[in-house]
Amino acid sequence: MFSAGPYDIVHVRSPPSSPKAPELQDLKEINLREEASGLLEVEYLSKSVPLVVGGEWPVHGVLYGPCKRPLVCLPTQLRWNSPCINVFYLVDTGAPSCELSPAAFSALSADTVPPRATRATINGVHCHVHLCARDGNHPDIPVLGADFLTMMCAVLTVNYKLSTVSLCPTMMTSQDDQQIALWQNEYFDLRDENAELKTQVLEKNEQIAQLRREVNAANKKLVKLQQIISPGLYLASK
């Protein structure tokens, strides 16, 4: 079951997948939950700390299994106020876009599986993600695709001897730095505004609680007055 949406859906159709592509036999979701969690030293789909815009680089991962599948762990979030979790991504330079499995969407507190692309934040970078295609070769494996790698001008370094991988963006221009600084300022402004709103809500709730206590005390006094006045009114009527 999925819970807590709604989605921020954009009108970008998921790229068609080839029904003839053989499903990966050496990498399943159970491998991510068990062996890969040990290799990456973090539990798959566990809670993570949200990162500021731009993220932390470089990212280090592993080459998993006999086919040496490159896996990296990246904190992922659908919305700024939704859970942030550790997602293990298969780095696939041949995949056109990023994809998340149904289990990942569920862990991200999604109420429904998006029929189209939805916005997400992967390692502090805003991008689009799709649902893994059921007829694709990785229906339950999250994928870090070429769109993300291209946007970050990423460099993927593979060390087959040590069975490790690293992923990092190339040197950014001053314009990129200015844009990231702008995003970070917007993030902190939203965070501060959210904290201020929470404080205001708590103050209003306390005021409401105090008014309720005063109303209850006034009602008790009114009941006592009615008990005192009622016998006198009865005698006066006689």
PDB file of C-alpha atoms in Angstrom:
ATOM      1  CA  MET A   1       0.000   0.000   0.000  1.00  0.00           C
ATOM      2  CA  PHE A   2       1.069   3.561  -0.627  1.00  0.00           C
ATOM      3  CA  SER A   3       0.342   6.430   1.705  1.00  0.00           C
ATOM      4  CA  ALA A   4       0.543  10.187   2.177  1.00  0.00           C
ATOM      5  CA  GLY A   5       0.738  11.775  -1.358  1.00  0.00           C
ATOM      6  CA  PRO A   6      -0.116  13.769  -3.340  1.00  0.00           C
ATOM      7  CA  TYR A   7       2.414  13.683  -6.135  1.00  0.00           C
ATOM      8  CA  ASP A   8       3.864  16.564  -8.069  1.00  0.00           C
ATOM      9  CA  ILE A   9       3.249  14.996 -11.474  1.00  0.00           C
ATOM     10  CA  VAL A  10       4.634  16.450 -14.677  1.00  0.00           C
ATOM     11  CA  HIS A  11       3.502  15.586 -18.184  1.00  0.00           C
ATOM     12  CA  VAL A  12       6.550  13.616 -19.202  1.00  0.00           C
ATOM     13  CA  ARG A  13       5.836  10.102 -20.387  1.00  0.00           C
ATOM     14  CA  SER A  14       8.109   7.296 -19.265  1.00  0.00           C
ATOM     15  CA  PRO A  15      10.401   6.163 -22.087  1.00  0.00           C
ATOM     16  CA  PRO A  16       9.175   2.892 -23.592  1.00  0.00           C
ATOM     17  CA  SER A  17      11.069  -0.179 -22.492  1.00  0.00           C
ATOM     18  CA  SER A  18      11.869  -3.154 -24.662  1.00  0.00           C
ATOM     19  CA  PRO A  19       9.704  -6.189 -23.794  1.00  0.00           C
ATOM     20  CA  LYS A  20      12.400  -8.377 -25.293  1.00  0.00           C
ATOM     21  CA  ALA A  21      15.055  -7.234 -22.819  1.00  0.00           C
ATOM     22  CA  PRO A  22      15.956 -10.160 -20.542  1.00  0.00           C
ATOM     23  CA  GLU A  23      15.322  -9.571 -16.870  1.00  0.00           C
ATOM     24  CA  LEU A  24      18.389  -9.261 -14.682  1.00  0.00           C
ATOM     25  CA  GLN A  25      19.010 -12.601 -13.031  1.00  0.00           C
ATOM     26  CA  ASP A  26      22.002 -11.610 -10.892  1.00  0.00           C
ATOM     27  CA  LEU A  27      20.403  -8.575  -9.231  1.00  0.00           C
ATOM     28  CA  LYS A  28      17.026  -8.666  -7.469  1.00  0.00           C
ATOM     29  CA  GLU A  29      15.449  -6.540  -4.775  1.00  0.00           C
ATOM     30  CA  ILE A  30      16.286  -9.173  -2.157  1.00  0.00           C
ATOM     31  CA  ASN A  31      19.964  -8.714  -3.074  1.00  0.00           C
ATOM     32  CA  LEU A  32      19.659  -4.997  -2.342  1.00  0.00           C
ATOM     33  CA  ARG A  33      18.109  -5.699   1.054  1.00  0.00           C
ATOM     34  CA  GLU A  34      20.678  -8.310   2.044  1.00  0.00           C
ATOM     35  CA  GLU A  35      24.130  -8.469   0.396  1.00  0.00           C
ATOM     36  CA  ALA A  36      24.204  -4.928  -1.021  1.00  0.00           C
ATOM     37  CA  SER A  37      23.196  -3.419   2.340  1.00  0.00           C
ATOM     38  CA  GLY A  38      26.266  -5.023   3.882  1.00  0.00           C
ATOM     39  CA  LEU A  39      28.596  -3.901   1.100  1.00  0.00           C
ATOM     40  CA  LEU A  40      27.331  -0.293   1.148  1.00  0.00           C
ATOM     41  CA  GLU A  41      27.192  -0.312   4.978  1.00  0.00           C
ATOM     42  CA  VAL A  42      23.665   1.084   5.127  1.00  0.00           C
ATOM     43  CA  GLU A  43      20.234  -0.533   5.202  1.00  0.00           C
ATOM     44  CA  TYR A  44      18.306  -0.402   1.934  1.00  0.00           C
ATOM     45  CA  LEU A  45      15.389   2.085   2.035  1.00  0.00           C
ATOM     46  CA  SER A  46      16.309   3.179   5.572  1.00  0.00           C
ATOM     47  CA  LYS A  47      15.719   6.764   6.682  1.00  0.00           C
ATOM     48  CA  SER A  48      18.336   9.334   5.738  1.00  0.00           C
ATOM     49  CA  VAL A  49      19.040  12.966   6.534  1.00  0.00           C
ATOM     50  CA  PRO A  50      17.796  15.345   3.785  1.00  0.00           C
ATOM     51  CA  LEU A  51      20.611  17.151   2.009  1.00  0.00           C
ATOM     52  CA  VAL A  52      20.750  20.776   0.921  1.00  0.00           C
ATOM     53  CA  VAL A  53      20.602  21.568  -2.768  1.00  0.00           C
ATOM     54  CA  GLY A  54      23.726  20.353  -4.545  1.00  0.00           C
ATOM     55  CA  GLY A  55      24.287  17.303  -2.334  1.00  0.00           C
ATOM     56  CA  GLU A  56      27.541  15.763  -1.180  1.00  0.00           C
ATOM     57  CA  TRP A  57      30.074  14.537  -3.724  1.00  0.00           C
ATOM     58  CA  PRO A  58      31.829  12.328  -4.657  1.00  0.00           C
ATOM     59  CA  VAL A  59      29.612   9.314  -4.023  1.00  0.00           C
ATOM     60  CA  HIS A  60      31.316   5.951  -3.540  1.00  0.00           C
ATOM     61  CA  GLY A  61      29.721   2.635  -4.384  1.00  0.00           C
ATOM     62  CA  VAL A  62      30.471  -0.988  -5.204  1.00  0.00           C
ATOM     63  CA  LEU A  63      30.516  -3.385  -8.129  1.00  0.00           C
ATOM     64  CA  TYR A  64      28.037  -6.068  -7.152  1.00  0.00           C
ATOM     65  CA  GLY A  65      27.829  -9.684  -8.249  1.00  0.00           C
ATOM     66  CA  PRO A  66      29.517 -11.689 -10.995  1.00  0.00           C
ATOM     67  CA  CYS A  67      28.405  -9.174 -13.645  1.00  0.00           C
ATOM     68  CA  LYS A  68      29.906  -6.272 -11.656  1.00  0.00           C
ATOM     69  CA  ARG A  69      26.789  -4.117 -11.481  1.00  0.00           C
ATOM     70  CA  PRO A  70      27.676  -0.567 -10.317  1.00  0.00           C
ATOM     71  CA  LEU A  71      25.601   0.322  -7.239  1.00  0.00           C
ATOM     72  CA  VAL A  72      25.565   3.624  -5.322  1.00  0.00           C
ATOM     73  CA  CYS A  73      23.526   4.730  -2.322  1.00  0.00           C
ATOM     74  CA  LEU A  74      21.894   8.151  -2.690  1.00  0.00           C
ATOM     75  CA  PRO A  75      19.459   9.885  -0.300  1.00  0.00           C
ATOM     76  CA  THR A  76      16.169  10.390  -2.129  1.00  0.00           C
ATOM     77  CA  GLN A  77      13.108  12.491  -1.361  1.00  0.00           C
ATOM     78  CA  LEU A  78       9.876  13.178  -3.259  1.00  0.00           C
ATOM     79  CA  ARG A  79       8.924  16.438  -1.560  1.00  0.00           C
ATOM     80  CA  TRP A  80      10.701  18.743   0.884  1.00  0.00           C
ATOM     81  CA  ASN A  81       8.377  17.638   3.708  1.00  0.00           C
ATOM     82  CA  SER A  82       8.322  13.909   2.836  1.00  0.00           C
ATOM     83  CA  PRO A  83      10.639  11.180   4.199  1.00  0.00           C
ATOM     84  CA  CYS A  84      14.188  11.014   2.891  1.00  0.00           C
ATOM     85  CA  ILE A  85      15.480   7.474   2.432  1.00  0.00           C
ATOM     86  CA  ASN A  86      18.621   5.657   1.305  1.00  0.00           C
ATOM     87  CA  VAL A  87      18.028   4.234  -2.157  1.00  0.00           C
ATOM     88  CA  PHE A  88      20.481   1.898  -3.878  1.00  0.00           C
ATOM     89  CA  TYR A  89      20.705   2.826  -7.557  1.00  0.00           C
ATOM     90  CA  LEU A  90      22.021   0.735 -10.399  1.00  0.00           C
ATOM     91  CA  VAL A  91      24.111   3.192 -12.413  1.00  0.00           C
ATOM     92  CA  ASP A  92      22.984   2.511 -15.983  1.00  0.00           C
ATOM     93  CA  THR A  93      24.450   4.803 -18.635  1.00  0.00           C
ATOM     94  CA  GLY A  94      22.210   3.128 -21.210  1.00  0.00           C
ATOM     95  CA  ALA A  95      18.983   3.957 -19.364  1.00  0.00           C
ATOM     96  CA  PRO A  96      17.452   7.238 -20.576  1.00  0.00           C
ATOM     97  CA  SER A  97      15.958   8.248 -17.230  1.00  0.00           C
ATOM     98  CA  CYS A  98      15.980   7.589 -13.493  1.00  0.00           C
ATOM     99  CA  GLU A  99      13.582   4.963 -12.170  1.00  0.00           C
ATOM    100  CA  LEU A 100      12.293   3.943  -8.751  1.00  0.00           C
ATOM    101  CA  SER A 101      10.799   0.601  -7.772  1.00  0.00           C
ATOM    102  CA  PRO A 102       7.341   0.216  -6.181  1.00  0.00           C
ATOM    103  CA  ALA A 103       9.044  -0.557  -2.852  1.00  0.00           C
ATOM    104  CA  ALA A 104      11.009   2.692  -3.063  1.00  0.00           C
ATOM    105  CA  PHE A 105       7.877   4.726  -3.836  1.00  0.00           C
ATOM    106  CA  SER A 106       6.149   3.085  -0.872  1.00  0.00           C
ATOM    107  CA  ALA A 107       9.066   3.913   1.445  1.00  0.00           C
ATOM    108  CA  LEU A 108       8.883   7.507   0.196  1.00  0.00           C
ATOM    109  CA  SER A 109       5.279   7.700   1.477  1.00  0.00           C
ATOM    110  CA  ALA A 110       3.722   7.816  -1.978  1.00  0.00           C
ATOM    111  CA  ASP A 111      -0.034   7.173  -2.046  1.00  0.00           C
ATOM    112  CA  THR A 112      -0.111   5.942  -5.638  1.00  0.00           C
ATOM    113  CA  VAL A 113       2.342   4.896  -8.308  1.00  0.00           C
ATOM    114  CA  PRO A 114       2.759   7.839 -10.705  1.00  0.00           C
ATOM    115  CA  PRO A 115       1.624   7.099 -14.287  1.00  0.00           C
ATOM    116  CA  ARG A 116       4.036   9.748 -15.551  1.00  0.00           C
ATOM    117  CA  ALA A 117       7.299  11.253 -14.395  1.00  0.00           C
ATOM    118  CA  THR A 118       7.297  12.848 -10.961  1.00  0.00           C
ATOM    119  CA  ARG A 119       9.752  15.268  -9.435  1.00  0.00           C
ATOM    120  CA  ALA A 120      12.211  14.023  -6.831  1.00  0.00           C
ATOM    121  CA  THR A 121      15.433  15.067  -5.147  1.00  0.00           C
ATOM    122  CA  ILE A 122      18.352  12.640  -5.471  1.00  0.00           C
ATOM    123  CA  ASN A 123      21.397  13.512  -3.371  1.00  0.00           C
ATOM    124  CA  GLY A 124      20.250  17.131  -3.231  1.00  0.00           C
ATOM    125  CA  VAL A 125      19.670  17.355  -7.005  1.00  0.00           C
ATOM    126  CA  HIS A 126      16.180  18.019  -8.412  1.00  0.00           C
ATOM    127  CA  CYS A 127      15.256  15.653 -11.228  1.00  0.00           C
ATOM    128  CA  HIS A 128      12.454  13.516 -12.702  1.00  0.00           C
ATOM    129  CA  VAL A 129      11.909   9.862 -11.832  1.00  0.00           C
ATOM    130  CA  HIS A 130       9.722   7.162 -13.365  1.00  0.00           C
ATOM    131  CA  LEU A 131       8.298   3.910 -12.066  1.00  0.00           C
ATOM    132  CA  CYS A 132      10.326   0.855 -13.076  1.00  0.00           C
ATOM    133  CA  ALA A 133       8.649  -0.756 -16.066  1.00  0.00           C
ATOM    134  CA  ARG A 134       7.027  -4.107 -15.266  1.00  0.00           C
ATOM    135  CA  ASP A 135       8.135  -5.546 -18.591  1.00  0.00           C
ATOM    136  CA  GLY A 136      11.656  -4.115 -18.309  1.00  0.00           C
ATOM    137  CA  ASN A 137      14.772  -5.984 -17.266  1.00  0.00           C
ATOM    138  CA  HIS A 138      14.828  -4.428 -13.780  1.00  0.00           C
ATOM    139  CA  PRO A 139      11.202  -4.154 -12.519  1.00  0.00           C
ATOM    140  CA  ASP A 140      12.268  -3.859  -8.855  1.00  0.00           C
ATOM    141  CA  ILE A 141      15.693  -2.184  -9.117  1.00  0.00           C
ATOM    142  CA  PRO A 142      16.048   1.640  -8.904  1.00  0.00           C
ATOM    143  CA  VAL A 143      18.106   3.043 -11.769  1.00  0.00           C
ATOM    144  CA  LEU A 144      20.268   6.145 -12.036  1.00  0.00           C
ATOM    145  CA  GLY A 145      19.905   7.019 -15.699  1.00  0.00           C
ATOM    146  CA  ALA A 146      21.629   9.099 -18.338  1.00  0.00           C
ATOM    147  CA  ASP A 147      19.429  12.158 -17.767  1.00  0.00           C
ATOM    148  CA  PHE A 148      20.729  12.580 -14.206  1.00  0.00           C
ATOM    149  CA  LEU A 149      24.329  11.803 -15.201  1.00  0.00           C
ATOM    150  CA  THR A 150      24.170  14.263 -18.102  1.00  0.00           C
ATOM    151  CA  MET A 151      22.603  17.023 -16.002  1.00  0.00           C
ATOM    152  CA  MET A 152      25.403  16.654 -13.441  1.00  0.00           C
ATOM    153  CA  CYS A 153      28.106  16.301 -16.129  1.00  0.00           C
ATOM    154  CA  ALA A 154      29.034  13.287 -14.013  1.00  0.00           C
ATOM    155  CA  VAL A 155      32.266  11.313 -14.080  1.00  0.00           C
ATOM    156  CA  LEU A 156      31.858   7.603 -13.308  1.00  0.00           C
ATOM    157  CA  THR A 157      35.070   5.910 -12.179  1.00  0.00           C
ATOM    158  CA  VAL A 158      35.126   2.110 -12.049  1.00  0.00           C
ATOM    159  CA  ASN A 159      37.827   0.083 -10.303  1.00  0.00           C
ATOM    160  CA  TYR A 160      37.399  -3.567 -11.246  1.00  0.00           C
ATOM    161  CA  LYS A 161      40.346  -4.636  -9.121  1.00  0.00           C
ATOM    162  CA  LEU A 162      38.798  -3.270  -5.925  1.00  0.00           C
ATOM    163  CA  SER A 163      35.177  -3.735  -7.108  1.00  0.00           C
ATOM    164  CA  THR A 164      34.380  -0.099  -6.347  1.00  0.00           C
ATOM    165  CA  VAL A 165      32.841   2.830  -8.206  1.00  0.00           C
ATOM    166  CA  SER A 166      32.767   6.564  -7.581  1.00  0.00           C
ATOM    167  CA  LEU A 167      30.476   9.206  -9.018  1.00  0.00           C
ATOM    168  CA  CYS A 168      31.081  12.926  -8.996  1.00  0.00           C
ATOM    169  CA  PRO A 169      30.154  15.978 -11.091  1.00  0.00           C
ATOM    170  CA  THR A 170      32.780  17.770 -13.153  1.00  0.00           C
ATOM    171  CA  MET A 171      34.017  21.210 -12.166  1.00  0.00           C
ATOM    172  CA  MET A 172      31.136  23.673 -12.007  1.00  0.00           C
ATOM    173  CA  THR A 173      31.196  27.171 -13.451  1.00  0.00           C
ATOM    174  CA  SER A 174      30.638  30.309 -11.408  1.00  0.00           C
ATOM    175  CA  GLN A 175      27.134  30.480 -12.871  1.00  0.00           C
ATOM    176  CA  ASP A 176      26.451  26.980 -11.542  1.00  0.00           C
ATOM    177  CA  ASP A 177      27.752  28.007  -8.138  1.00  0.00           C
ATOM    178  CA  GLN A 178      25.450  31.051  -8.158  1.00  0.00           C
ATOM    179  CA  GLN A 179      22.457  28.884  -9.077  1.00  0.00           C
ATOM    180  CA  ILE A 180      23.247  26.400  -6.309  1.00  0.00           C
ATOM    181  CA  ALA A 181      23.649  29.254  -3.829  1.00  0.00           C
ATOM    182  CA  LEU A 182      20.254  30.588  -4.927  1.00  0.00           C
ATOM    183  CA  TRP A 183      18.653  27.141  -4.457  1.00  0.00           C
ATOM    184  CA  GLN A 184      20.264  26.783  -1.054  1.00  0.00           C
ATOM    185  CA  ASN A 185      18.940  30.190   0.024  1.00  0.00           C
ATOM    186  CA  GLU A 186      15.452  29.211  -1.147  1.00  0.00           C
ATOM    187  CA  TYR A 187      15.736  25.925   0.748  1.00  0.00           C
ATOM    188  CA  PHE A 188      16.773  27.625   3.983  1.00  0.00           C
ATOM    189  CA  ASP A 189      14.071  30.281   3.560  1.00  0.00           C
ATOM    190  CA  LEU A 190      11.424  27.573   3.148  1.00  0.00           C
ATOM    191  CA  ARG A 191      12.795  25.654   6.107  1.00  0.00           C
ATOM    192  CA  ASP A 192      12.774  28.760   8.328  1.00  0.00           C
ATOM    193  CA  GLU A 193       9.295  29.700   7.126  1.00  0.00           C
ATOM    194  CA  ASN A 194       8.065  26.192   7.885  1.00  0.00           C
ATOM    195  CA  ALA A 195       9.590  26.322  11.383  1.00  0.00           C
ATOM    196  CA  GLU A 196       7.968  29.717  11.994  1.00  0.00           C
ATOM    197  CA  LEU A 197       4.583  28.405  10.843  1.00  0.00           C
ATOM    198  CA  LYS A 198       4.910  25.408  13.155  1.00  0.00           C
ATOM    199  CA  THR A 199       5.640  27.743  16.056  1.00  0.00           C
ATOM    200  CA  GLN A 200       2.604  29.860  15.186  1.00  0.00           C
ATOM    201  CA  VAL A 201       0.403  26.765  15.018  1.00  0.00           C
ATOM    202  CA  LEU A 202       1.625  25.617  18.438  1.00  0.00           C
ATOM    203  CA  GLU A 203       0.920  29.068  19.887  1.00  0.00           C
ATOM    204  CA  LYS A 204      -2.587  29.111  18.368  1.00  0.00           C
ATOM    205  CA  ASN A 205      -3.276  25.621  19.690  1.00  0.00           C
ATOM    206  CA  GLU A 206      -2.215  26.727  23.168  1.00  0.00           C
ATOM    207  CA  GLN A 207      -4.495  29.777  22.921  1.00  0.00           C
ATOM    208  CA  ILE A 208      -7.388  27.561  21.846  1.00  0.00           C
ATOM    209  CA  ALA A 209      -6.698  25.179  24.729  1.00  0.00           C
ATOM    210  CA  GLN A 210      -6.649  28.111  27.165  1.00  0.00           C
ATOM    211  CA  LEU A 211      -9.973  29.426  25.797  1.00  0.00           C
ATOM    212  CA  ARG A 212     -11.490  25.962  26.178  1.00  0.00           C
ATOM    213  CA  ARG A 213     -10.325  25.838  29.802  1.00  0.00           C
ATOM    214  CA  GLU A 214     -11.867  29.275  30.443  1.00  0.00           C
ATOM    215  CA  VAL A 215     -15.144  28.248  28.772  1.00  0.00           C
ATOM    216  CA  ASN A 216     -15.288  25.058  30.839  1.00  0.00           C
ATOM    217  CA  ALA A 217     -14.676  27.051  34.046  1.00  0.00           C
ATOM    218  CA  ALA A 218     -17.397  29.566  33.078  1.00  0.00           C
ATOM    219  CA  ASN A 219     -19.832  26.720  32.342  1.00  0.00           C
ATOM    220  CA  LYS A 220     -19.170  25.203  35.772  1.00  0.00           C
ATOM    221  CA  LYS A 221     -19.837  28.579  37.438  1.00  0.00           C
ATOM    222  CA  LEU A 222     -23.041  28.934  35.410  1.00  0.00           C
ATOM    223  CA  VAL A 223     -24.237  25.507  36.523  1.00  0.00           C
ATOM    224  CA  LYS A 224     -23.595  26.392  40.178  1.00  0.00           C
ATOM    225  CA  LEU A 225     -25.475  29.695  39.804  1.00  0.00           C
ATOM    226  CA  GLN A 226     -28.402  27.894  38.220  1.00  0.00           C
ATOM    227  CA  GLN A 227     -28.443  25.437  41.138  1.00  0.00           C
ATOM    228  CA  ILE A 228     -28.532  28.359  43.597  1.00  0.00           C
ATOM    229  CA  ILE A 229     -31.079  30.468  41.723  1.00  0.00           C
ATOM    230  CA  SER A 230     -33.482  27.712  40.699  1.00  0.00           C
ATOM    231  CA  PRO A 231     -34.845  26.911  44.258  1.00  0.00           C
ATOM    232  CA  GLY A 232     -35.417  30.629  44.923  1.00  0.00           C
ATOM    233  CA  LEU A 233     -37.361  31.046  41.685  1.00  0.00           C
ATOM    234  CA  TYR A 234     -39.451  28.002  42.551  1.00  0.00           C
ATOM    235  CA  LEU A 235     -40.389  29.416  45.989  1.00  0.00           C
ATOM    236  CA  ALA A 236     -41.122  32.841  44.547  1.00  0.00           C
ATOM    237  CA  SER A 237     -43.521  31.296  42.081  1.00  0.00           C
ATOM    238  CA  LYS A 238     -45.474  29.788  45.012  1.00  0.00           C
TER     239      LYS A 238
END
